[in-house]
CSV table of C-alpha atoms in Angstrom, one decimal:
chain,number,residue,atom,x,y,z
A,1,MET,CA,54.2,80.4,57.1
A,2,ILE,CA,55.1,83.1,54.7
A,3,SER,CA,54.8,86.9,54.6
A,4,HIS,CA,54.7,89.7,51.8
A,5,ARG,CA,54.8,93.3,51.7
A,6,GLN,CA,51.3,95.1,50.7
A,7,GLY,CA,51.1,98.7,50.2
A,8,ASN,CA,51.9,99.3,53.8
A,9,ALA,CA,51.5,95.9,55.6
A,10,GLN,CA,52.6,92.6,56.3
A,11,ARG,CA,50.2,90.0,55.2
A,12,ILE,CA,50.2,86.2,55.0
A,13,ALA,CA,51.1,85.2,51.3
A,14,ALA,CA,51.3,81.4,52.4
A,15,LEU,CA,51.0,78.8,54.7
A,16,ASP,CA,51.2,75.3,55.9
A,17,GLU,CA,48.8,72.7,57.4
A,18,ARG,CA,50.0,73.5,60.4
A,19,ALA,CA,49.0,77.5,60.4
A,20,GLU,CA,45.5,76.3,58.2
A,21,ALA,CA,44.6,74.5,61.2
A,22,LEU,CA,44.9,77.9,63.7
A,23,HIS,CA,43.2,79.7,61.5
A,24,LEU,CA,45.3,81.8,59.7
A,25,LYS,CA,44.0,82.6,56.5
A,26,ARG,CA,46.3,84.3,53.1
A,27,GLY,CA,46.0,87.8,53.5
A,28,MET,CA,45.4,88.6,57.1
A,29,GLY,CA,47.8,91.1,58.3
A,30,ILE,CA,51.2,89.9,59.6
A,31,ALA,CA,50.4,91.9,62.8
A,32,ASP,CA,46.7,90.1,63.8
A,33,ALA,CA,48.3,86.6,63.1
A,34,ARG,CA,50.9,87.2,66.2
A,35,ALA,CA,48.2,89.0,68.2
A,36,MET,CA,46.4,85.4,67.7
A,37,HIS,CA,49.3,83.2,67.9
A,38,SER,CA,52.6,84.8,68.9
A,39,SER,CA,54.9,81.7,68.7
A,40,ILE,CA,54.0,81.5,64.7
A,41,ASP,CA,57.0,81.2,62.8
A,42,VAL,CA,56.9,83.8,59.7
A,43,VAL,CA,59.5,84.1,56.9
A,44,GLU,CA,59.9,86.6,54.5
A,45,ALA,CA,58.8,85.2,50.8
A,46,ASP,CA,61.8,85.6,48.6
A,47,PRO,CA,60.1,85.3,44.5
A,48,GLU,CA,63.0,85.2,43.2
A,49,ALA,CA,63.7,81.9,44.9
A,50,ASP,CA,60.3,80.4,43.9
A,51,ARG,CA,60.8,81.2,40.4
A,52,ARG,CA,64.3,79.4,40.7
A,53,LEU,CA,63.1,76.9,42.2
A,54,LEU,CA,59.5,76.3,39.6
A,55,GLU,CA,61.7,76.4,37.0
A,56,SER,CA,64.0,73.7,38.2
A,57,LEU,CA,61.3,71.8,39.0
A,58,ALA,CA,60.1,72.3,35.1
A,59,ASP,CA,63.1,71.9,34.3
A,60,TRP,CA,62.3,68.1,36.0
A,61,CYS,CA,59.1,67.3,34.2
A,62,ASP,CA,60.9,67.4,31.1
A,63,ARG,CA,61.3,63.8,31.8
A,64,TYR,CA,57.6,63.5,30.9
A,65,THR,CA,57.0,65.6,27.7
A,66,PRO,CA,59.2,68.5,26.5
A,67,LEU,CA,56.0,71.5,26.1
A,68,VAL,CA,56.1,72.5,30.0
A,69,ALA,CA,55.3,76.0,30.7
A,70,LEU,CA,54.9,78.2,34.0
A,71,ASP,CA,51.4,79.0,35.5
A,72,ALA,CA,51.9,81.8,37.6
A,73,ALA,CA,54.0,81.8,40.2
A,74,ASP,CA,53.1,78.1,41.7
A,75,GLY,CA,51.8,75.8,38.8
A,76,LEU,CA,53.1,73.8,35.7
A,77,PHE,CA,51.5,73.4,32.3
A,78,LEU,CA,52.8,70.0,31.3
A,79,ASP,CA,50.7,69.1,27.6
A,80,VAL,CA,51.4,65.5,27.9
A,81,THR,CA,49.5,64.5,24.4
A,82,GLY,CA,50.6,61.6,23.2
A,83,CYS,CA,53.4,60.7,26.3
A,84,THR,CA,51.1,58.6,28.3
A,85,HIS,CA,51.2,55.4,26.6
A,86,LEU,CA,55.4,55.7,27.6
A,87,PHE,CA,54.6,55.6,31.5
A,88,GLY,CA,51.3,53.3,31.3
A,89,GLY,CA,48.7,55.4,30.9
A,90,GLU,CA,47.2,58.4,32.0
A,91,ARG,CA,46.6,57.1,35.6
A,92,SER,CA,49.7,55.6,35.8
A,93,MET,CA,52.2,59.1,34.9
A,94,LEU,CA,49.5,60.8,36.7
A,95,ASP,CA,50.7,58.2,40.2
A,96,ASP,CA,54.5,58.4,38.9
A,97,ILE,CA,54.6,62.5,39.5
A,98,LEU,CA,52.4,62.1,42.4
A,99,SER,CA,55.2,60.2,43.7
A,100,ARG,CA,57.9,61.4,42.5
A,101,PHE,CA,57.8,65.0,43.7
A,102,PHE,CA,56.7,63.3,47.0
A,103,HIS,CA,59.7,61.7,47.9
A,104,GLN,CA,61.5,64.9,46.7
A,105,GLY,CA,59.6,66.3,49.7
A,106,PHE,CA,57.3,68.4,47.6
A,107,ASP,CA,53.5,68.5,48.8
A,108,VAL,CA,51.5,68.9,45.0
A,109,ARG,CA,47.9,68.4,44.2
A,110,ALA,CA,47.5,67.4,40.1
A,111,GLY,CA,44.9,67.2,37.9
A,112,LEU,CA,44.2,65.7,34.2
A,113,ALA,CA,41.9,66.5,31.5
A,114,ALA,CA,41.5,67.4,27.9
A,115,THR,CA,41.7,71.3,28.1
A,116,PRO,CA,44.0,73.5,30.2
A,117,GLY,CA,41.4,74.6,32.0
A,118,ALA,CA,39.7,71.9,32.6
A,119,ALA,CA,43.4,70.2,34.2
A,120,TRP,CA,43.7,74.0,35.8
A,121,ALA,CA,40.9,73.5,37.7
A,122,ALA,CA,40.8,69.5,38.8
A,123,ALA,CA,44.1,69.8,40.4
A,124,ARG,CA,43.1,72.9,42.4
A,125,PHE,CA,40.3,72.0,43.4
A,126,ALA,CA,40.0,68.1,42.9
A,127,SER,CA,43.9,66.8,43.1
A,128,ASP,CA,44.8,64.1,42.0
A,129,ARG,CA,41.4,63.4,39.3
A,130,ILE,CA,41.6,62.1,35.4
A,131,VAL,CA,38.8,63.9,33.7
A,132,PRO,CA,37.8,61.9,30.5
A,133,GLY,CA,37.0,64.0,27.5
A,134,GLY,CA,33.4,65.6,27.2
A,135,GLU,CA,33.1,65.4,31.3
A,136,GLU,CA,34.4,69.1,31.8
A,137,GLU,CA,31.1,70.5,32.4
A,138,ALA,CA,30.5,67.8,35.2
A,139,LEU,CA,33.5,68.7,37.1
A,140,LEU,CA,33.2,72.2,36.7
A,141,ALA,CA,29.8,72.9,37.8
A,142,PRO,CA,30.3,72.3,41.6
A,143,LEU,CA,33.6,74.6,41.9
A,144,PRO,CA,33.8,77.6,42.9
A,145,LEU,CA,34.3,80.5,40.6
A,146,ALA,CA,37.9,81.0,40.7
A,147,ALA,CA,37.8,77.7,39.5
A,148,LEU,CA,37.3,79.2,36.0
A,149,ARG,CA,40.2,81.9,36.0
A,150,ILE,CA,39.1,84.7,36.3
A,151,GLU,CA,39.7,88.8,38.0
A,152,PRO,CA,38.7,88.9,41.0
A,153,ASP,CA,36.9,92.3,40.2
A,154,ILE,CA,34.9,90.1,38.5
A,155,ARG,CA,34.3,87.1,40.1
A,156,ALA,CA,33.1,89.4,43.1
A,157,SER,CA,30.8,91.2,41.1
A,158,LEU,CA,29.0,87.4,39.7
A,159,GLU,CA,29.1,86.5,44.0
A,160,SER,CA,27.4,89.7,44.5
A,161,VAL,CA,24.3,88.3,41.8
A,162,GLY,CA,24.5,85.0,43.5
A,163,LEU,CA,26.8,83.6,41.1
A,164,ARG,CA,28.9,81.6,43.3
A,165,THR,CA,29.6,78.7,41.3
A,166,ALA,CA,30.7,77.7,37.5
A,167,GLY,CA,27.3,75.9,37.3
A,168,ALA,CA,25.6,78.9,38.0
A,169,VAL,CA,27.2,80.8,35.6
A,170,MET,CA,27.0,78.0,32.3
A,171,ALA,CA,23.6,78.4,33.3
A,172,ALA,CA,22.8,81.9,32.9
A,173,PRO,CA,22.4,83.6,29.3
A,174,ARG,CA,25.5,84.0,27.3
A,175,ALA,CA,24.2,87.4,26.4
A,176,PRO,CA,23.8,89.4,28.9
A,177,LEU,CA,26.8,87.7,31.0
A,178,ALA,CA,29.1,89.5,28.2
A,179,ARG,CA,26.7,92.8,28.1
A,180,ARG,CA,27.5,92.7,32.2
A,181,PHE,CA,31.0,91.1,32.9
A,182,GLY,CA,32.4,90.8,30.0
A,183,VAL,CA,33.8,89.1,27.2
A,184,SER,CA,36.7,87.7,28.8
A,185,LEU,CA,34.6,85.4,31.7
A,186,LEU,CA,32.7,83.6,28.4
A,187,LEU,CA,36.3,83.4,27.4
A,188,ARG,CA,37.7,81.4,30.4
A,189,LEU,CA,34.2,79.2,30.1
A,190,ASP,CA,34.6,78.4,26.6
A,191,GLN,CA,38.7,77.2,27.3
A,192,ALA,CA,37.6,75.1,30.1
A,193,LEU,CA,35.1,73.3,28.5
A,194,GLY,CA,37.3,73.0,24.8
A,195,ARG,CA,34.9,75.1,23.3
A,196,LEU,CA,38.3,77.1,21.9
A,197,ASP,CA,41.2,75.9,21.9
A,198,GLU,CA,44.3,76.8,24.5
A,199,ALA,CA,47.5,76.4,23.4
A,200,VAL,CA,50.0,75.9,26.4
A,201,SER,CA,53.7,77.5,25.5
A,202,PRO,CA,56.5,75.9,26.2
A,203,ARG,CA,59.2,77.4,28.6
A,204,LEU,CA,61.3,76.3,26.3
A,205,PRO,CA,62.5,75.7,22.1
A,206,VAL,CA,60.8,72.0,21.6
A,207,ALA,CA,63.8,69.7,19.9
A,208,PRO,CA,63.5,69.0,16.2
A,209,LEU,CA,64.6,65.5,17.0
A,210,SER,CA,65.3,63.5,20.9
A,211,VAL,CA,66.4,60.6,22.1
A,212,GLU,CA,66.7,59.4,25.1
A,213,ARG,CA,67.0,56.0,27.3
A,214,HIS,CA,65.6,55.1,31.4
A,215,LEU,CA,68.3,53.6,33.3
A,216,ALA,CA,67.2,50.5,35.6
A,217,GLU,CA,69.8,51.3,37.2
A,218,PRO,CA,71.3,55.2,37.6
A,219,ILE,CA,74.8,56.0,36.8
A,220,MET,CA,76.9,58.5,38.5
A,221,LEU,CA,80.6,58.4,35.7
A,222,THR,CA,81.4,60.1,33.1
A,223,ASP,CA,82.3,57.0,31.5
A,224,GLU,CA,79.0,55.9,31.4
A,225,ILE,CA,77.8,59.0,30.9
A,226,GLU,CA,80.0,59.4,27.1
A,227,ARG,CA,79.3,55.3,26.2
A,228,LEU,CA,75.1,56.6,26.7
A,229,VAL,CA,75.8,59.4,24.2
A,230,LYS,CA,77.7,57.4,21.7
A,231,MET,CA,74.7,55.2,21.9
A,232,LEU,CA,72.2,58.0,21.6
A,233,ALA,CA,74.0,59.5,18.9
A,234,THR,CA,73.9,56.4,16.7
A,235,THR,CA,69.7,56.1,16.9
A,236,LEU,CA,70.1,60.0,16.2
A,237,LYS,CA,72.4,59.0,13.3
A,238,ALA,CA,69.2,57.2,11.6
A,239,ASP,CA,67.2,59.7,11.5
A,240,LEU,CA,69.6,62.7,11.0
A,241,GLU,CA,70.2,60.9,7.9
A,242,ARG,CA,66.8,60.0,6.6
A,243,ARG,CA,66.0,63.5,6.6
A,244,GLY,CA,68.9,64.9,5.2
A,245,GLU,CA,70.5,67.0,8.0
A,246,GLY,CA,73.1,67.3,10.1
A,247,ALA,CA,73.5,68.6,13.6
A,248,ARG,CA,74.4,72.0,14.1
A,249,ARG,CA,73.5,72.1,17.7
A,250,LEU,CA,72.7,70.3,20.1
A,251,ALA,CA,71.7,69.4,24.0
A,252,LEU,CA,72.6,66.8,26.6
A,253,LEU,CA,69.8,66.0,29.9
A,254,LEU,CA,70.7,64.3,32.6
A,255,PHE,CA,68.1,63.9,34.8
A,256,ARG,CA,69.0,63.0,38.7
A,257,VAL,CA,66.6,61.0,40.8
A,258,ASP,CA,66.5,63.2,43.0
A,259,GLY,CA,64.6,65.9,41.3
A,260,ALA,CA,67.8,67.4,39.4
A,261,VAL,CA,68.5,68.3,35.3
A,262,SER,CA,71.8,68.8,33.9
A,263,ARG,CA,71.9,70.9,30.8
A,264,ILE,CA,74.7,70.4,28.7
A,265,ALA,CA,75.3,71.7,25.0
A,266,VAL,CA,77.2,71.8,22.6
A,267,GLY,CA,78.0,73.7,18.6
A,268,THR,CA,79.6,72.4,15.6
A,269,SER,CA,81.2,74.3,12.5
A,270,ARG,CA,79.5,72.0,10.2
A,271,PRO,CA,76.3,69.6,10.3
A,272,LEU,CA,77.8,66.6,12.3
A,273,ARG,CA,76.0,63.3,12.9
A,274,GLU,CA,78.9,60.6,13.2
A,275,PRO,CA,78.0,59.3,16.2
A,276,LEU,CA,82.1,59.0,17.3
A,277,LEU,CA,82.8,63.3,16.7
A,278,ILE,CA,79.5,63.6,18.8
A,279,GLN,CA,81.1,61.3,21.8
A,280,LYS,CA,84.3,63.3,21.3
A,281,LEU,CA,82.6,66.8,21.7
A,282,PHE,CA,80.1,66.0,25.1
A,283,HIS,CA,83.8,64.1,26.0
A,284,GLU,CA,85.3,67.8,26.6
A,285,ARG,CA,82.2,69.3,27.4
A,286,LEU,CA,81.9,67.1,30.8
A,287,ALA,CA,85.3,67.2,31.0
A,288,ALA,CA,85.0,71.8,31.3
A,289,LEU,CA,82.2,70.7,33.6
A,290,GLU,CA,83.4,68.1,35.8
A,291,GLN,CA,83.6,70.2,39.0
A,292,ASP,CA,80.2,71.3,37.8
A,293,ILE,CA,78.2,68.8,37.6
A,294,ASP,CA,77.3,66.7,40.7
A,295,ALA,CA,76.1,63.1,39.8
A,296,GLY,CA,74.4,62.9,43.5
A,297,TYR,CA,72.4,59.8,43.4
A,298,GLY,CA,72.7,59.3,39.8
A,299,PHE,CA,71.0,60.2,36.8
A,300,ASP,CA,68.0,57.7,35.5
A,301,LEU,CA,67.4,59.6,32.5
A,302,VAL,CA,69.6,60.7,30.2
A,303,ARG,CA,68.5,62.4,26.3
A,304,LEU,CA,70.3,63.9,23.5
A,305,SER,CA,68.6,66.4,21.0
A,306,VAL,CA,69.4,68.1,18.6
A,307,LEU,CA,68.5,71.5,19.3
A,308,SER,CA,69.2,72.9,15.5
A,309,ALA,CA,69.9,71.0,12.3
A,310,ALA,CA,71.2,71.7,8.5
A,311,ALA,CA,71.3,69.9,5.5
A,312,PHE,CA,74.0,67.7,5.2
A,313,ASP,CA,77.0,67.7,2.2
A,314,MET,CA,77.2,64.6,1.3
A,315,GLN,CA,81.3,64.5,-0.2
A,316,GLN,CA,81.9,61.6,-3.0
A,317,ALA,CA,83.6,59.4,-1.6
A,318,ASP,CA,87.1,57.5,-3.9
A,319,LEU,CA,88.1,54.1,-5.2
A,320,ALA,CA,89.4,53.2,-1.4
A,321,GLY,CA,85.9,54.0,0.1
A,322,GLU,CA,87.3,57.1,1.7
A,323,THR,CA,86.5,60.6,1.3
A,324,ARG,CA,88.5,64.4,1.3
A,325,ASP,CA,88.1,67.2,3.4
A,326,ASP,CA,90.7,69.6,4.3
A,327,GLY,CA,88.7,71.4,6.8
A,328,ALA,CA,86.7,68.6,8.2
A,329,ASP,CA,90.0,68.9,10.5
A,330,ILE,CA,90.3,71.5,11.4
A,331,ALA,CA,86.5,72.3,12.2
A,332,LEU,CA,86.4,69.3,14.7
A,333,PHE,CA,89.6,70.5,16.2
A,334,ALA,CA,87.9,73.9,16.3
A,335,ASP,CA,84.9,72.3,18.2
A,336,ARG,CA,86.3,70.6,20.8
A,337,ILE,CA,88.8,73.5,21.7
A,338,ARG,CA,85.0,75.7,22.3
A,339,ALA,CA,83.0,72.8,23.9
A,340,ARG,CA,86.2,73.1,26.2
A,341,LEU,CA,87.4,76.7,26.7
A,342,GLY,CA,84.2,78.2,25.4
A,343,ASP,CA,82.7,80.0,22.2
A,344,SER,CA,85.2,82.8,21.7
A,345,ALA,CA,88.0,80.7,22.6
A,346,VAL,CA,88.8,79.9,18.7
A,347,LEU,CA,88.8,82.6,16.5
A,348,LYS,CA,88.4,83.9,12.9
A,349,PRO,CA,88.7,87.0,10.7
A,350,VAL,CA,86.5,87.8,9.0
A,351,ALA,CA,86.7,90.3,5.7
A,352,VAL,CA,84.3,92.9,6.0
A,353,GLU,CA,83.5,95.1,3.0
A,354,SER,CA,85.0,98.4,4.5
A,355,HIS,CA,87.6,100.8,3.2
A,356,LEU,CA,89.3,101.8,6.3
A,357,PRO,CA,91.9,98.8,7.6
A,358,GLU,CA,90.6,98.5,11.1
A,359,ARG,CA,87.3,98.1,10.3
A,360,ALA,CA,88.2,95.8,6.9
A,361,VAL,CA,87.9,92.4,8.9
A,362,ALA,CA,86.2,91.4,12.3
A,363,MET,CA,87.0,88.5,14.5
A,364,LEU,CA,83.8,85.9,14.7
A,365,PRO,CA,83.2,82.7,17.0
A,366,TYR,CA,84.7,80.4,14.8
A,367,ALA,CA,81.1,78.3,14.4
A,368,GLU,CA,79.2,82.0,13.4
A,369,ALA,CA,82.1,82.4,10.6
A,370,PRO,CA,81.3,81.4,7.2
A,371,GLN,CA,82.6,78.2,6.3
A,372,ARG,CA,83.6,77.1,2.4
A,373,VAL,CA,81.8,74.3,1.5
A,374,SER,CA,83.1,73.5,-1.4
A,375,ALA,CA,86.4,74.4,-3.7
A,376,PRO,CA,86.8,77.7,-5.3
A,377,LYS,CA,85.9,77.9,-9.0
A,378,GLN,CA,88.4,78.0,-11.1
A,379,PRO,CA,88.9,81.0,-13.3
A,380,ASP,CA,87.5,80.4,-17.0
A,381,LYS,CA,90.0,80.6,-19.7
A,382,ILE,CA,88.7,83.9,-21.7
A,383,GLN,CA,89.1,86.1,-18.2
A,384,ASP,CA,92.0,87.7,-17.1
A,385,THR,CA,94.3,85.3,-15.0
A,386,ARG,CA,97.0,88.2,-14.2
A,387,PRO,CA,97.7,87.9,-10.8
A,388,VAL,CA,96.6,91.2,-8.5
A,389,VAL,CA,99.2,93.4,-6.5
A,390,ARG,CA,97.3,94.5,-3.4
A,391,PRO,CA,99.1,96.7,-1.9
A,392,GLU,CA,100.9,95.6,1.2
A,393,ARG,CA,99.9,95.2,4.5
A,394,PRO,CA,101.8,95.4,8.1
A,395,ILE,CA,102.1,91.8,9.9
A,396,ARG,CA,101.2,93.5,12.9
A,397,LEU,CA,97.6,95.9,12.8
A,398,PHE,CA,96.7,97.8,16.0
A,399,ARG,CA,93.3,97.5,17.2
A,400,SER,CA,93.5,101.7,17.4
A,401,PRO,CA,96.0,104.2,15.6
A,402,GLU,CA,97.9,105.7,18.1
A,403,PRO,CA,98.8,109.5,17.2
A,404,ILE,CA,102.6,110.4,16.9
A,405,GLU,CA,104.3,114.0,17.0
A,406,VAL,CA,105.8,114.6,13.5
A,407,PRO,CA,107.8,117.7,13.9
A,408,ALA,CA,108.3,118.6,9.9
A,409,THR,CA,107.9,116.5,7.0
A,410,GLU,CA,109.9,116.8,3.6
A,411,MET,CA,107.0,117.8,1.9
A,412,PRO,CA,103.2,119.2,3.4
A,413,GLU,CA,102.0,116.0,0.5
A,414,GLY,CA,105.4,113.7,1.9
A,415,PRO,CA,106.4,111.4,4.6
A,416,PRO,CA,108.2,112.7,7.7
A,417,LEU,CA,111.3,113.2,8.4
A,418,ASN,CA,111.0,112.2,12.1
A,419,PHE,CA,108.8,111.0,14.5
A,420,ARG,CA,107.9,110.4,18.3
A,421,TRP,CA,106.2,107.4,19.1
A,422,ARG,CA,105.7,106.3,22.7
A,423,ARG,CA,107.5,108.8,24.0
A,424,ALA,CA,110.2,107.8,21.7
A,425,LEU,CA,112.2,109.2,18.2
A,426,TYR,CA,112.2,107.6,15.9
A,427,ARG,CA,114.7,108.9,12.3
A,428,VAL,CA,113.7,108.2,9.2
A,429,ALA,CA,115.6,106.7,6.5
A,430,ARG,CA,113.2,105.4,3.8
A,431,ALA,CA,109.3,105.9,2.7
A,432,GLU,CA,107.0,104.5,0.9
A,433,GLY,CA,104.0,106.4,-0.2
A,434,PRO,CA,101.3,107.7,-0.1
A,435,GLU,CA,98.8,105.7,-0.1
A,436,ARG,CA,95.1,107.7,0.4
A,437,ILE,CA,91.9,105.8,1.9
A,438,ALA,CA,88.8,107.5,2.7
A,439,PRO,CA,85.7,106.5,4.4
A,440,GLU,CA,82.9,105.1,2.7
A,441,TRP,CA,81.5,107.4,0.8
A,442,TRP,CA,77.8,105.8,1.2
A,443,ARG,CA,78.7,106.9,5.4
A,444,GLU,CA,79.0,109.9,4.9
A,445,ALA,CA,75.7,110.0,2.5
A,446,ALA,CA,74.1,108.9,5.6
A,447,GLY,CA,75.6,110.9,8.0
A,448,GLN,CA,76.7,108.3,10.2
A,449,GLU,CA,80.4,109.9,9.6
A,450,ASP,CA,82.2,112.3,8.7
A,451,ALA,CA,86.1,111.1,8.6
A,452,PRO,CA,88.6,112.7,7.1
A,453,THR,CA,90.6,111.2,4.3
A,454,ARG,CA,93.7,109.2,5.5
A,455,ASP,CA,97.2,108.9,3.6
A,456,TYR,CA,98.8,106.1,3.7
A,457,PHE,CA,102.9,106.0,4.1
A,458,ARG,CA,105.6,103.0,4.2
A,459,ILE,CA,108.4,104.1,6.7
A,460,GLU,CA,111.7,102.1,7.3
A,461,ASP,CA,113.7,104.1,10.4
A,462,SER,CA,117.3,104.1,10.3
A,463,ASP,CA,117.6,101.2,12.2
A,464,GLY,CA,115.8,98.6,9.8
A,465,ARG,CA,112.5,98.5,11.7
A,466,ARG,CA,109.4,99.2,9.5
A,467,TYR,CA,106.0,100.9,10.4
A,468,TRP,CA,102.6,101.9,8.8
A,469,LEU,CA,101.7,105.3,9.8
A,470,TYR,CA,99.5,108.2,8.1
A,471,ARG,CA,98.7,111.9,8.2
A,472,GLN,CA,94.9,112.3,8.7
A,473,GLY,CA,93.6,115.0,6.7
A,474,LEU,CA,95.5,117.4,4.7
A,475,TYR,CA,97.5,120.7,5.0
A,476,GLY,CA,95.2,123.8,3.9
A,477,ALA,CA,92.1,121.8,3.9
A,478,SER,CA,91.2,123.6,7.2
A,479,GLN,CA,92.4,125.9,9.6
A,480,ALA,CA,93.1,122.7,11.9
A,481,ALA,CA,96.2,120.9,11.7
A,482,PRO,CA,96.2,117.4,10.4
A,483,ARG,CA,97.4,115.1,12.7
A,484,TRP,CA,99.7,111.4,12.6
A,485,PHE,CA,99.1,108.3,13.4
A,486,MET,CA,100.5,105.0,13.8
A,487,HIS,CA,97.9,101.8,12.8
A,488,GLY,CA,101.0,98.7,12.2
A,489,VAL,CA,104.3,97.1,12.3
A,490,PHE,CA,105.5,95.6,9.0
A,491,ALA,CA,108.8,94.0,11.6
């Protein structure tokens, strides 16, 4: 028996058949139940664990349809439209679901109907029943009001005026029912009878493309899984070619015979549809997750899905039938590293529109960074092709500028004669600058920041080491003295 706290009392939340045989009921206080039967075993409810179990069962039900939704804390909705013929018909599918749940140790109730409301009522009040289309009213008529999925207070109000079954509600005039009990009652009734559509919102996005293989003999070895991945990817390739797309994110679902489901996802930097390359990505991912994947008694269903796709850029082949893509090998290398070590294992610097050096570059995961798919355009002859002289920048730029002490300068606007950094004194031999860098004017106009102007200097000390430091602020511009910072080193 399961208990939960309701108000200031512990009450029965769920009970098994033996507890029901003792005339115990849901909602009864635990103290009263113990007074009647002192030997009962009571376990505290764990809603979070129940939620995780229900979600794992929903994952397992993906073998029947990708449209699986959670129903409160103890039910599932499966939209099997167009899927029943794959399992030999509606009765065969329902029997298969019930049989597999039974062998996993679950006592379940199921119903199949043309509307979610009728299927819900059939599962909870007429278990294992298949309701043909158009017979929803005949199913609901003898059932209690709870079969309509209405609120408890509305149900109590209906019972107080003698309407105790769904058939009695359906026979009553609609206008008085709406005025007295609200439109939600008629909404639930019309949804159950199919007069109004009711959508089942799947808990997970539905993949645009999926292929799967049912196995007569479960597989357990990683090599067997990889061979299946290549076979499924070959089938996917034809579908992707027909759509003119390539996969950007793929998911491999491994359904274990005892109900557990393993989801393995990989991402690609470029649209991909070559089976061998897809197999290589999953090889790296399976190698990284080898200790976390428990094959148990084996997997009897393997599914490969394309979670997201993009337009595939066709490459022109040369006379030998080969295509040249200088970035393809790098992209594949980065994808394999990311598949084994995670998305943050390979980062790519991307230029950002900012004047300040520490904000001018952002490190993004390789797949999220913009990729160049074609060679840069050659400049026109009429354009000025003279090289652009860009300011010299240090080899190593610090993540955050470090403060330094400057005791004296040659002139108020000049470089320092010496400086102290990290408790060591450095004497300046040569200096170049200043290079003035100010924050973005649009940030100041928007009031996002009010940072002082920086004057950068390239400094060489007496030992030949070169540094990049700056003065923040100007002498005489304010009462506070300018501050000096070390921002990077050249060598």
